[in-house]
Structures are given as C-alpha cells and as structure tokens.
Short mmCIF file of C-alpha atoms in Angstrom, two decimals:
data_model
loop_
_atom_site.label_atom_id
_atom_site.label_comp_id
_atom_site.label_asym_id
_atom_site.label_seq_id
_atom_site.Cartn_x
_atom_site.Cartn_y
_atom_site.Cartn_z
CA MET O 27 81.92 113.46 109.51
CA ASN O 28 82.03 115.01 113.03
CA ASN O 29 81.06 118.62 112.64
CA GLN O 30 83.94 119.80 114.71
CA LYS O 31 86.35 117.77 112.70
CA GLU O 32 84.87 119.06 109.50
CA GLN O 33 85.23 122.63 110.65
CA ILE O 34 88.85 122.21 111.42
CA LEU O 35 89.39 120.81 107.96
CA GLN O 36 87.52 123.70 106.28
CA VAL O 37 89.34 126.40 108.16
CA ALA O 38 92.72 124.69 107.59
CA SER O 39 91.98 124.47 103.77
CA LYS O 40 91.26 128.15 103.66
CA LEU O 41 94.38 129.17 105.72
CA PHE O 42 96.72 126.71 103.96
CA TYR O 43 95.59 128.18 100.60
CA GLU O 44 95.56 131.84 101.50
CA GLN O 45 98.62 132.08 103.77
CA GLY O 46 100.59 129.04 102.91
CA TYR O 47 101.39 125.91 104.90
CA LYS O 48 104.39 127.45 106.74
CA LYS O 49 102.56 130.55 107.84
CA THR O 50 99.54 128.65 109.16
CA TYR O 51 99.60 127.59 112.74
CA LEU O 52 97.39 125.20 114.76
CA ASP O 53 96.84 127.91 117.43
CA GLN O 54 95.41 130.16 114.68
CA ILE O 55 93.13 127.29 113.46
CA ALA O 56 91.99 126.62 116.99
CA GLU O 57 91.32 130.24 117.61
CA ILE O 58 89.07 130.53 114.51
CA CYS O 59 87.21 127.35 115.42
CA GLU O 60 86.85 128.47 119.01
CA ILE O 61 88.39 125.27 120.28
CA THR O 62 91.57 124.20 122.04
CA LYS O 63 94.76 123.28 120.13
CA PRO O 64 94.89 119.86 121.75
CA LEU O 65 91.57 119.15 120.24
CA ILE O 66 92.96 119.59 116.74
CA SER O 67 95.66 117.07 117.67
CA TYR O 68 92.92 114.67 118.79
CA TYR O 69 91.49 114.62 115.26
CA TYR O 70 94.73 115.05 113.33
CA LYS O 71 97.98 113.96 114.90
CA SER O 72 100.03 116.83 113.51
CA LYS O 73 99.97 119.86 111.27
CA SER O 74 101.30 117.80 108.39
CA SER O 75 98.64 115.10 108.99
CA LEU O 76 96.00 117.88 108.88
CA ALA O 77 97.52 119.16 105.59
CA ARG O 78 97.37 115.66 104.14
CA ALA O 79 93.76 115.45 105.16
CA VAL O 80 93.16 118.67 103.22
CA SER O 81 95.02 117.23 100.19
CA ASP O 82 93.14 113.99 100.39
CA THR O 83 89.79 115.84 100.67
CA PHE O 84 90.35 117.86 97.42
CA LEU O 85 91.77 114.87 95.66
CA PHE O 86 88.58 112.78 96.58
CA GLU O 87 86.24 115.68 95.47
CA LEU O 88 88.21 116.14 92.22
CA LYS O 89 87.85 112.52 91.34
CA ASN O 90 84.17 112.37 92.14
CA LYS O 91 83.41 115.61 90.05
CA ILE O 92 85.37 114.43 87.18
CA ALA O 93 83.94 110.96 87.17
CA LEU O 94 80.30 112.40 87.43
CA LYS O 95 80.85 114.97 84.64
CA LEU O 96 82.43 112.42 82.23
CA TYR O 97 79.59 109.99 83.00
CA THR O 98 76.88 112.55 82.25
CA ASP O 99 78.60 114.75 79.60
CA TYR O 100 81.02 112.41 77.68
CA PHE O 101 80.40 108.68 77.99
CA LYS O 102 76.64 109.05 78.41
CA GLU O 103 75.12 105.79 77.23
CA ARG O 104 78.54 104.18 76.58
CA LYS O 105 80.56 102.17 79.14
CA ALA O 106 83.02 104.41 80.81
CA ASP O 107 86.65 103.97 79.81
CA LEU O 108 88.64 103.76 83.18
CA GLN O 109 91.94 104.42 81.57
CA VAL O 110 90.69 107.57 79.88
CA SER O 111 88.96 108.76 83.04
CA THR O 112 92.18 108.16 84.96
CA ALA O 113 94.21 110.07 82.42
CA VAL O 114 91.85 113.11 82.81
CA GLU O 115 91.98 112.83 86.61
CA ILE O 116 95.85 112.80 86.68
CA ARG O 117 96.11 115.66 84.15
CA MET O 118 93.61 117.85 86.04
CA TYR O 119 95.10 117.17 89.46
CA ASN O 120 98.53 118.13 88.30
CA GLN O 121 97.36 121.08 86.21
CA MET O 122 95.74 122.59 89.32
CA PHE O 123 99.12 123.04 90.96
CA LEU O 124 100.66 124.49 87.70
CA ALA O 125 97.64 126.89 87.23
CA ASP O 126 97.36 128.04 90.83
CA PRO O 127 100.46 129.47 92.54
CA LYS O 128 98.82 129.23 95.87
CA ALA O 129 98.04 125.48 95.43
CA MET O 130 101.69 124.90 94.24
CA ARG O 131 102.99 126.87 97.34
CA PHE O 132 100.95 124.59 99.54
CA LEU O 133 102.32 121.52 97.98
CA LYS O 134 105.97 122.56 98.16
CA GLU O 135 105.80 123.78 101.58
CA LEU O 136 104.29 120.61 102.79
CA ALA O 137 106.94 118.67 101.02
CA ASP O 138 109.60 120.72 102.75
CA ASP O 139 108.14 120.03 106.15
CA LYS O 140 107.23 116.31 105.82
CA TYR O 141 107.55 114.73 102.48
CA GLU O 142 105.82 111.51 103.55
CA ASP O 143 102.53 113.38 104.35
CA LEU O 144 102.54 114.93 100.92
CA PHE O 145 100.66 111.84 99.41
CA SER O 146 97.55 109.99 100.32
CA GLN O 147 98.09 106.66 102.15
CA ASP O 148 95.44 105.19 99.92
CA SER O 149 97.16 106.01 96.73
CA ILE O 150 97.66 102.40 95.86
CA THR O 151 93.96 101.96 95.43
CA LEU O 152 94.00 103.49 92.00
CA TYR O 153 96.36 100.89 90.66
CA LYS O 154 94.55 98.05 92.39
CA ILE O 155 91.41 99.12 90.55
CA HIS O 156 93.25 99.13 87.15
CA ASP O 157 94.82 95.75 87.98
CA ARG O 158 91.36 94.28 88.59
CA ARG O 159 90.01 95.79 85.39
CA TYR O 160 92.95 95.14 83.03
CA HIS O 161 95.08 92.39 84.72
CA LEU O 162 98.22 94.36 84.65
CA ASP O 163 101.39 92.65 83.70
CA ILE O 164 103.15 92.99 87.11
CA ASN O 165 104.96 90.93 89.65
CA ARG O 166 102.52 90.50 92.50
CA GLU O 167 104.82 88.55 94.59
CA SER O 168 107.15 91.51 94.84
CA ASP O 169 104.29 93.92 95.60
CA GLU O 170 104.84 95.93 92.33
CA LEU O 171 101.61 97.68 92.67
CA ALA O 172 102.85 99.39 95.74
CA MET O 173 106.17 100.21 94.11
CA ILE O 174 104.27 101.58 91.05
CA ALA O 175 102.12 103.85 93.36
CA ASN O 176 105.26 105.23 95.08
CA ALA O 177 107.19 105.71 91.83
CA ALA O 178 104.35 107.50 90.23
CA ARG O 179 103.56 109.91 92.92
CA GLY O 180 107.28 110.71 93.68
CA ALA O 181 108.19 111.27 90.12
CA SER O 182 104.97 113.27 89.29
CA PHE O 183 105.89 115.62 92.13
CA SER O 184 109.50 115.92 91.17
CA VAL O 185 108.59 116.80 87.57
CA LEU O 186 106.02 119.37 88.68
CA TRP O 187 108.39 121.03 91.00
CA ALA O 188 111.12 121.08 88.38
CA TYR O 189 108.74 122.62 85.87
CA ASP O 190 107.76 125.25 88.26
CA ARG O 191 111.46 126.09 88.90
CA GLY O 192 111.85 126.58 85.15
CA GLU O 193 114.19 123.63 84.65
CA PHE O 194 112.50 122.43 81.55
CA ASN O 195 112.38 123.85 78.00
CA CYS O 196 108.88 122.65 77.36
CA THR O 197 105.30 123.80 77.52
CA GLN O 198 102.88 123.21 80.39
CA GLU O 199 101.01 120.80 77.94
CA ASP O 200 104.18 118.82 77.41
CA CYS O 201 104.78 118.60 81.17
CA LEU O 202 101.24 117.30 81.85
CA ASP O 203 101.48 114.87 78.95
CA TYR O 204 104.69 113.39 80.47
CA ILE O 205 103.28 113.12 83.96
CA THR O 206 100.05 111.46 82.77
CA ARG O 207 101.98 109.12 80.32
CA LEU O 208 104.42 108.08 83.12
CA ASN O 209 101.56 106.51 85.18
CA PHE O 210 100.56 104.16 82.28
CA VAL O 211 104.13 103.37 81.49
CA LEU O 212 104.65 102.29 85.04
CA MET O 213 101.60 100.04 84.68
CA HIS O 214 103.24 98.48 81.63
CA ILE O 215 100.51 99.54 79.16
CA ASP O 216 101.22 99.24 75.48
CA PRO O 217 102.76 102.39 74.15
CA ILE O 218 100.28 102.57 71.26
CA ARG O 219 97.40 102.29 73.73
CA ILE O 220 99.03 104.97 75.98
CA ASP O 221 99.07 107.31 72.93
CA ALA O 222 95.30 106.63 72.34
CA ILE O 223 94.50 107.24 76.04
CA LEU O 224 96.27 110.58 76.06
CA ALA O 225 94.68 111.66 72.79
CA GLU O 226 91.22 110.85 74.00
CA SER O 227 91.73 112.36 77.40
CA LYS O 228 92.71 115.77 75.81
CA GLU O 229 89.75 115.48 73.49
CA VAL O 230 87.50 114.90 76.59
CA LEU O 231 88.74 118.10 78.13
CA LYS O 232 87.90 120.05 75.03
CA LEU O 233 84.30 118.77 75.15
CA VAL O 234 83.89 118.72 78.85
CA PRO O 235 85.87 121.70 80.31
CA PHE O 236 86.65 122.16 83.95
CA ALA O 237 87.59 125.34 85.82
CA PHE O 238 89.90 125.77 88.88
CA LYS O 239 88.61 127.67 91.81
CA PRO O 240 90.24 128.99 95.05
CA TYR O 241 90.70 126.64 98.02
CA PHE O 242 91.77 123.62 95.92
CA ARG O 243 88.41 123.27 94.10
CA ILE O 244 87.50 122.32 90.50
CA GLU O 245 84.20 122.79 88.74
#
C-alpha cells in the first residue's frame, strides 16, 4: 500500500478509537500526517469512507490472525472446518465491540453518520466461500447470497446495539450465541449442525484464547 495512504489509515484508526468518530476531523488527520486535507479525499472519498477502510482493515486482520492461530494451535494436522472457523470469527468480531466501549462508540457513531459505510462492500465474499464449500440450499436466481449478507450484517449490528443499550435480559454470552447462530440460520444450515458448530467454536476459544487490544486489534 502507498505509504502516505497507509499513514492516513493508521492515524485515523488511532483518532477514531481514542476520540470517537464524531470528534475526529479530516483537518486533524491531515495536520498529524503533515499533508493537505484534499489529499485525504484523494485516497478516501469522505470521512465515512475512511472509517469504513479502518473497519475493513481490522476485520481483515482479525480474520487472518484467527485463521492462522486455529490452523497452528487447534486444527493442526486435521483439515480446517470452515464453519467452525467462521463461527469463531463472527463471535470474536462482535465480542470486540461488546468488550471495548471505545470500539463500540466508533461503530455507533459511524452508523449515525452514514449507515451504508458501516459494513464492508465485500461482505458477501464470506457467504460465497461457504456456498462453494457446502453448496448452500439457496435461490441463486434471486441473488439470495447478497440478501443473506445484508440481513446478517444488519441484524448483527441491531442486536449488538440493543444489547449495549440494555434492552435484553440476557448475558453477553447469550447475545454472542444468538448473533453467531443467526448467520448459519440464514445460510439454511441444519439446526443440529448449528448446535455442533457453536459448541465446538466455544471449545476452540477455551483452548486457543484471544485478547483484545486498543486500536481495534486482537492477539
């Protein structure tokens, strides 16, 4: 990646995390990077587009770190189970926001400003991968994969936000179970298989723990 573009992204990540999305301005990012504000707009069309790039970056890094750790520390010599790996990714991604108030603030403030930039434009890729592997029982003529992707991300955010507001009489574990399960329900996976996926994904996290760090990082 272009060094200047990468610097903008890194500075924005720190400011969005520390100050929140609303209190971070492109002028401030430009001053820290010692560049002009129009140069930020050259790389990223708007503040919300830059925030989406920040979100996409930590989601990409989270996926890679989880995949590598599961491959080396859990599956080892066995063939990796894509469904279990995905359940771990979904759970950890959403848990990060519930565990870190600064991460949650960023998510909610971005949604308030421009909801459509809250999610990755490439979010359908996950479901395409699952369709190739498991031949999902879906209607391809109606582009159901795209509908599943939109339904999953919208519902997950709504549940996260409602839990954060204290609207549910449930534990954080229950909330994460529901969000994770929802993705597989939308893919029309057999309920008994979903129970097995969730159970194994939680066992994985007991054996291969992860820790959340500032600036949207996981280790």
